[in-house]
Tab-separated table of C-alpha atoms in Angstrom:
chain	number	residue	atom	x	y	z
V	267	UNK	CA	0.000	0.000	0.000
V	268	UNK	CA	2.834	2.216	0.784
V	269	UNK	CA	4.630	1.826	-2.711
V	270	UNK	CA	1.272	2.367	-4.396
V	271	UNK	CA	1.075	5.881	-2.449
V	272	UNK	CA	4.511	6.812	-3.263
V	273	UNK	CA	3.468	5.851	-6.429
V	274	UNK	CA	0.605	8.329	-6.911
V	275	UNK	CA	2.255	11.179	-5.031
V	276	UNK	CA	5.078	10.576	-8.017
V	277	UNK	CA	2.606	10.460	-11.115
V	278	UNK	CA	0.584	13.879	-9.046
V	279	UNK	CA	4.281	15.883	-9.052
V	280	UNK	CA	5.080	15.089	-13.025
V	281	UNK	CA	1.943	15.579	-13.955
V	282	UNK	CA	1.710	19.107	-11.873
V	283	UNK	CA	5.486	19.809	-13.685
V	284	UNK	CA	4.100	19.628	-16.792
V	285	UNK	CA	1.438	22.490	-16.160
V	286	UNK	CA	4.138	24.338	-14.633
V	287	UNK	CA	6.217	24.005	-17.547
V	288	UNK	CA	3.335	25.503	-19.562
V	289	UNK	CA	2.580	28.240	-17.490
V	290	UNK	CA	6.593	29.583	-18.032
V	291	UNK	CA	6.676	32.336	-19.897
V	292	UNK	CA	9.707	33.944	-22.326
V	293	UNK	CA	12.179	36.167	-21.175
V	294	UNK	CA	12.479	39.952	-23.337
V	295	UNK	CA	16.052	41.433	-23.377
V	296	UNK	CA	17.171	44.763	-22.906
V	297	UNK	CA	18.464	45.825	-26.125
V	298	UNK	CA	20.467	48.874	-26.674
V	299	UNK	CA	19.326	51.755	-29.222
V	300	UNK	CA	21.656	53.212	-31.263
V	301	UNK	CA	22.872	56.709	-30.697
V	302	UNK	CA	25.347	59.197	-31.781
V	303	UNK	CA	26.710	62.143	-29.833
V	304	UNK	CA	25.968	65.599	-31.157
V	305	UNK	CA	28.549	68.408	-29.925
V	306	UNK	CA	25.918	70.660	-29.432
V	307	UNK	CA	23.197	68.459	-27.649
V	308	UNK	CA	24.187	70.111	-24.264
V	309	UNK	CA	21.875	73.215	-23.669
V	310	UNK	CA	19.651	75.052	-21.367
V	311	UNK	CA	15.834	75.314	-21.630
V	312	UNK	CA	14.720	78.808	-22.179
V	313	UNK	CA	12.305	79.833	-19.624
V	314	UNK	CA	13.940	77.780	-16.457
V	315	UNK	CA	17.907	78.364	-17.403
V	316	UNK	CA	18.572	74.875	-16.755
V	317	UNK	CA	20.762	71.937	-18.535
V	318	UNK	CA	19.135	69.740	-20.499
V	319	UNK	CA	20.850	67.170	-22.701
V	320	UNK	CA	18.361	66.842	-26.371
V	321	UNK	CA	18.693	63.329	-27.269
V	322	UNK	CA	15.982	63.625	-30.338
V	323	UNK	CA	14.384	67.342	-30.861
V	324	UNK	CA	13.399	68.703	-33.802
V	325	UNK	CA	10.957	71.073	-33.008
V	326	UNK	CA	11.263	74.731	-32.854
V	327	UNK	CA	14.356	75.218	-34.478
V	328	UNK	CA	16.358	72.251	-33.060
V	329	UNK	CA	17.978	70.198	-35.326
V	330	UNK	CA	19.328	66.799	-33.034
V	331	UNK	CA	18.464	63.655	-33.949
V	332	UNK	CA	20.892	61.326	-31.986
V	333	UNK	CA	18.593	58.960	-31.675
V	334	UNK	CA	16.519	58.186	-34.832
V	335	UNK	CA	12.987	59.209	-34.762
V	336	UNK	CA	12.643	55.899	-36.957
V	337	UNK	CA	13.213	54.254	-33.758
V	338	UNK	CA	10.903	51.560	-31.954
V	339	UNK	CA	10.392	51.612	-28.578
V	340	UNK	CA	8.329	49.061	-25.921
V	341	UNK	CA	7.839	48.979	-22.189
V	342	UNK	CA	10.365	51.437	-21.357
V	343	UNK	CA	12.869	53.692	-22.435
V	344	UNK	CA	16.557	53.716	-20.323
V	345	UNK	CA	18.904	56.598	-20.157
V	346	UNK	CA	22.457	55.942	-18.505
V	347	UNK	CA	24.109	58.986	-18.448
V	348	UNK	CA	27.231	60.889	-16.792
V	349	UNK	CA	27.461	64.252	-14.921
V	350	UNK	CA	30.466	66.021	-14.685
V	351	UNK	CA	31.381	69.816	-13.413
V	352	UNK	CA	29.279	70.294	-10.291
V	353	UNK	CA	31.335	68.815	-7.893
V	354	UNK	CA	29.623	67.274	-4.623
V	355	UNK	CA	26.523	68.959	-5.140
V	356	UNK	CA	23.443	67.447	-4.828
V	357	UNK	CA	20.781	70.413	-3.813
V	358	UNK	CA	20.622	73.897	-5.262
V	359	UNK	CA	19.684	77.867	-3.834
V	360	UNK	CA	16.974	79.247	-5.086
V	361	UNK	CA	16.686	83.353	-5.835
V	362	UNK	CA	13.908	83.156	-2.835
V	363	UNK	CA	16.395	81.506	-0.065
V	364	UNK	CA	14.988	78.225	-0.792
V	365	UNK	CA	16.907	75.019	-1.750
V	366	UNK	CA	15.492	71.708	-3.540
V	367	UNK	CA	17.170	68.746	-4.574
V	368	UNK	CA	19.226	68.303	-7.334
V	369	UNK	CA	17.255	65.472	-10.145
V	370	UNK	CA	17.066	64.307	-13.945
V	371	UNK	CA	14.172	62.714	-15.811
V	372	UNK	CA	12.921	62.042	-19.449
V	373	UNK	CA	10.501	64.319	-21.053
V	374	UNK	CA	9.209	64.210	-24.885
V	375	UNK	CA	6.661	62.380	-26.822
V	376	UNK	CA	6.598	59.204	-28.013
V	377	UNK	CA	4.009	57.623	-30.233
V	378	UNK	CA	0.753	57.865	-27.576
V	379	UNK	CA	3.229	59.032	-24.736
V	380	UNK	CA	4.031	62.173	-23.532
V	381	UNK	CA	5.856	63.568	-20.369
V	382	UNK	CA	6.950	67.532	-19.851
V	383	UNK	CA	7.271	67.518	-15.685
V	384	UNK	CA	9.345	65.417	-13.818
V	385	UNK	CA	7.216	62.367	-12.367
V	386	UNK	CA	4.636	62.768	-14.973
V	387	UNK	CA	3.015	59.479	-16.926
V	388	UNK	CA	6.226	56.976	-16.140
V	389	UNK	CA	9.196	59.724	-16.092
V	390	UNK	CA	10.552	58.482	-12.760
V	391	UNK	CA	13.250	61.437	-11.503
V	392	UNK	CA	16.509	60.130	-10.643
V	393	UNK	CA	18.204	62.538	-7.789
V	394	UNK	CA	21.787	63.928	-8.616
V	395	UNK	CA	24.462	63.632	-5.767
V	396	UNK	CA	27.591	65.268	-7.593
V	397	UNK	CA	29.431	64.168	-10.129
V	398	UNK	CA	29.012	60.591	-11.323
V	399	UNK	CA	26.757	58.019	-13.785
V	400	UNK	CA	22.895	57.560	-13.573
V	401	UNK	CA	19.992	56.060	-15.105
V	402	UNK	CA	16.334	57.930	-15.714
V	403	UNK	CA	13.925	55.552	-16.731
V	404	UNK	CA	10.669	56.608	-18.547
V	405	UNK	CA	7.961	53.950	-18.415
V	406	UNK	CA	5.964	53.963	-21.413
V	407	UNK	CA	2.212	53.312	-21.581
V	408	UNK	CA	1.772	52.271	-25.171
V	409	UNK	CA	4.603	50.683	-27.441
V	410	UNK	CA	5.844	53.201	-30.218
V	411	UNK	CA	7.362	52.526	-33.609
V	412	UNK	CA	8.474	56.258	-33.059
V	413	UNK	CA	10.588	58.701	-31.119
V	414	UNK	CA	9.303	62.051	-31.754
V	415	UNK	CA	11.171	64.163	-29.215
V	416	UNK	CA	13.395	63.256	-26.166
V	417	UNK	CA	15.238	65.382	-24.139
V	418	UNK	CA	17.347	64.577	-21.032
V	419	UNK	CA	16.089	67.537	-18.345
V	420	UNK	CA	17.429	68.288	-15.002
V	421	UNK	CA	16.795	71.273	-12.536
V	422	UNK	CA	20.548	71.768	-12.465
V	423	UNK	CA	20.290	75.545	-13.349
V	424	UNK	CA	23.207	77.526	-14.139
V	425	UNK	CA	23.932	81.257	-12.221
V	426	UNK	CA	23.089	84.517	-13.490
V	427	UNK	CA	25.000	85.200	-16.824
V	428	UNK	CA	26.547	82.263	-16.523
V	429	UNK	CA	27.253	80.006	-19.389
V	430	UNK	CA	27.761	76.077	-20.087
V	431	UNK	CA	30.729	76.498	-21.134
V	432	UNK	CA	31.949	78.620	-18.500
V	433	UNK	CA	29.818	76.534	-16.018
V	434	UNK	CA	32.364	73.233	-16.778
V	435	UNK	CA	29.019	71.126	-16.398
V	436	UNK	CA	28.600	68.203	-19.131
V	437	UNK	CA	26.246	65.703	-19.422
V	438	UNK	CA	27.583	62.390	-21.478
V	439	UNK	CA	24.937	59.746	-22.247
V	440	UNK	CA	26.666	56.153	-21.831
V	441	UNK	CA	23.727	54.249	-23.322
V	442	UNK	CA	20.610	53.875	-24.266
V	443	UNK	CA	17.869	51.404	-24.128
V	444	UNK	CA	14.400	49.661	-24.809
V	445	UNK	CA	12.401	46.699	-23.934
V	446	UNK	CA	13.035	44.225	-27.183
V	447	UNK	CA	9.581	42.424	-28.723
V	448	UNK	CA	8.538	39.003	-27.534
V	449	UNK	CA	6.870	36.421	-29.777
V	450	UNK	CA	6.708	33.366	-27.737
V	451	UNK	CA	4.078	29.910	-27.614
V	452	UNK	CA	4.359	27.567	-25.095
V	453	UNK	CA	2.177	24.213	-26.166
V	454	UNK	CA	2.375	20.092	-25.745
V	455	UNK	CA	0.025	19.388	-28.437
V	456	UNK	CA	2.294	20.053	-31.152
V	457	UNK	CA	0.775	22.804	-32.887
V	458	UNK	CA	2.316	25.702	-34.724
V	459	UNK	CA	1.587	29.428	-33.508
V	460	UNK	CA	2.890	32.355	-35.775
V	461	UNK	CA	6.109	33.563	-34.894
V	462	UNK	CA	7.765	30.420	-33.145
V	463	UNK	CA	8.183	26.523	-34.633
V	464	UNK	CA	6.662	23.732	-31.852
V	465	UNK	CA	6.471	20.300	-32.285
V	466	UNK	CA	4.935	17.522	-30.041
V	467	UNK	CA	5.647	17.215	-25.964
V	468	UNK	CA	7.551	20.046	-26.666
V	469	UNK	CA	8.164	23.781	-25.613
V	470	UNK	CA	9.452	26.382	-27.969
V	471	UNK	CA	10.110	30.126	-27.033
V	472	UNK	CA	11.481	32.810	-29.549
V	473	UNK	CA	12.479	36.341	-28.699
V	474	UNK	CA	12.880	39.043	-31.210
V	475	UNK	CA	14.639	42.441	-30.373
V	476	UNK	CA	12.563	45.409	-31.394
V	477	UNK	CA	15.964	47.671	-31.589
V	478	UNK	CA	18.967	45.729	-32.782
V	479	UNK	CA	21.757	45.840	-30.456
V	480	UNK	CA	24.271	47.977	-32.036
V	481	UNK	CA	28.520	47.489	-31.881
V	482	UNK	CA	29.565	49.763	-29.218
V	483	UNK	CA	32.876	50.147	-30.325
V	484	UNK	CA	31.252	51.778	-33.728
V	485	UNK	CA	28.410	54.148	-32.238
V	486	UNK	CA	30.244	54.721	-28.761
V	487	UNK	CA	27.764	52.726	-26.571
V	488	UNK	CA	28.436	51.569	-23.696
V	489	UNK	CA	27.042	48.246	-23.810
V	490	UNK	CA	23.938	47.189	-21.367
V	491	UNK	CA	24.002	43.986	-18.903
V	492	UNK	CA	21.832	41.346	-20.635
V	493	UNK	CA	19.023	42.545	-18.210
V	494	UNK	CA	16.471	39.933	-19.117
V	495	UNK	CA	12.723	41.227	-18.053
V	496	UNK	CA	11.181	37.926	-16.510
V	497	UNK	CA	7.987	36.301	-17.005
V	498	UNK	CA	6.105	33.883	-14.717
V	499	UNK	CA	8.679	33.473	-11.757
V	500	UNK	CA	6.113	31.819	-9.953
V	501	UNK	CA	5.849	29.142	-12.394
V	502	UNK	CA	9.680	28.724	-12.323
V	503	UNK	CA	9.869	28.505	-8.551
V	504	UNK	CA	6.939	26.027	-8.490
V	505	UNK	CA	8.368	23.696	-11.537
V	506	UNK	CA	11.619	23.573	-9.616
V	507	UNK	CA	9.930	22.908	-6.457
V	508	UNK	CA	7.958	19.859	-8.113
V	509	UNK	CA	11.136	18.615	-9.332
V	510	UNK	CA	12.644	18.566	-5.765
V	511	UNK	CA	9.318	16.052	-4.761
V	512	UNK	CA	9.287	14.267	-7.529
V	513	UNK	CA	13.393	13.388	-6.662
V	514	UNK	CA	12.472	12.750	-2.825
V	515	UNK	CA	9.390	10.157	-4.019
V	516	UNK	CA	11.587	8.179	-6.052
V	517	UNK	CA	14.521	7.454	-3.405
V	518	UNK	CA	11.365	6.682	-1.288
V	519	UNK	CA	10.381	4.137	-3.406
V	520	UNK	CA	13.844	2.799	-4.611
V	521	UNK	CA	14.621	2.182	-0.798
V	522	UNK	CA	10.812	0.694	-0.137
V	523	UNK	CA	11.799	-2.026	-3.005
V	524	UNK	CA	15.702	-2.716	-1.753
């Protein structure tokens, strides 16, 4: 009696590993967007005096396009960038006494999305502390097969009459990236879904990258950790966890027989 309940606690596990195994979900890569450095990116916004870094602006007059406004974007857009030429600083005076912190975020439109104030529909504000690298990420609510403006802002403002180049403050983007598409089926019945190849009892995932990757040593990207966005951990943790029973049962029931 024993043996047959080791039994069916073994045939319960594989056959709850197999649903796991379904339920697991692709992975979608980081993938870096190419961009080229324009010498005179670095600027100040008009009404506010402070540095901004255009990454794609045409409008009014601009004329940088660093980052093609051919460009597709999904999930979220990544900025790594450096500061340089303001020290230790990471709060600024006002003309009124007061003092706020020092931050940078996204702003632009992009396709359906559109962000002009720091925190404002997925711009998350990254705070400065002196001189060093950072990331601003802008988390997009619609995918776009576009880039129609994007500007790297900060409230870094320069003093009266003073200029950027006098200022000695630079801002250097490192890299930047996007959320690559997923096509992925997962299936034991051996049918064929558009975009990935299955055959029978078995799983097939494929991941496409909306952006190529581009050859850092050519465009002077830094390139990104392969920062894989998961899918359907729980699934993972659960098929491993099966696995572990399943391995326990059958020593039971090896030992039972000896």
């Amino acid at each position: 009696m024993k043996i047959k309940k080791f039994i069916m606690a073994l045939t319960v596990a594989v056959s709850v590993l197999s649903v796991s195994a379904m339920g697991i979900s692709a992975y979608a890569d980081d993938v870096n967007i190419s961009y080229t450095a324009s010498s005179d990116a670095l600027t100040t916004s008009d009404d506010t005096n402070e540095v901004r870094l255009n990454i794609c602006n045409t409008w009014n007059g601009n004329n940088i396009e660093d980052v093609s406004t051919e460009t597709p974007v999904s999930e979220k857009i990544v900025v790594n960038f450096t500061v340089d030429g303001i020290g230790s600083d990471s709060t600024r005076t006002n003309e009124d006494g007061t003092t706020e912190n020092l931050c940078a975020y996204l702003i632009g439109s992009v396709g359906m999305n559109s962000a002009w104030n720091a925190g404002e529909n997925g711009n998350t504000a990254v705070s400065i502390n002196g001189d060093g690298d950072y990331t601003a990420t802008w988390t997009l609510n619609e995918a776009s097969e576009t880039i129609d403006s994007l500007i790297l802002q900060s409230n870094i403002k320069l003093d009266k009459d003073e200029t950027l180049a006098s200022s000695g403050i630079t801002f250097k983007i490192n890299y930047i990236s996007t959320v690559g598409s997923e096509s992925t089926t997962t299936t034991d019945t051996g049918t064929t879904t558009t975009g990935t190849t299955t055959s029978a009892d078995t799983t097939s995932t494929t991941t496409t990258s909306a952006v190529a990757s581009t050859d850092s040593a050519s465009s002077g990207n830094a390139p990104i950790a392969n920062a894989p966005a998961p899918t359907g951990d729980a699934g993972v943790g659960t098929a491993v966890a099966i696995m572990a029973l399943a391995g326990v049962s059958v020593l039971a029931i090896k030992k039972k027989n000896n």
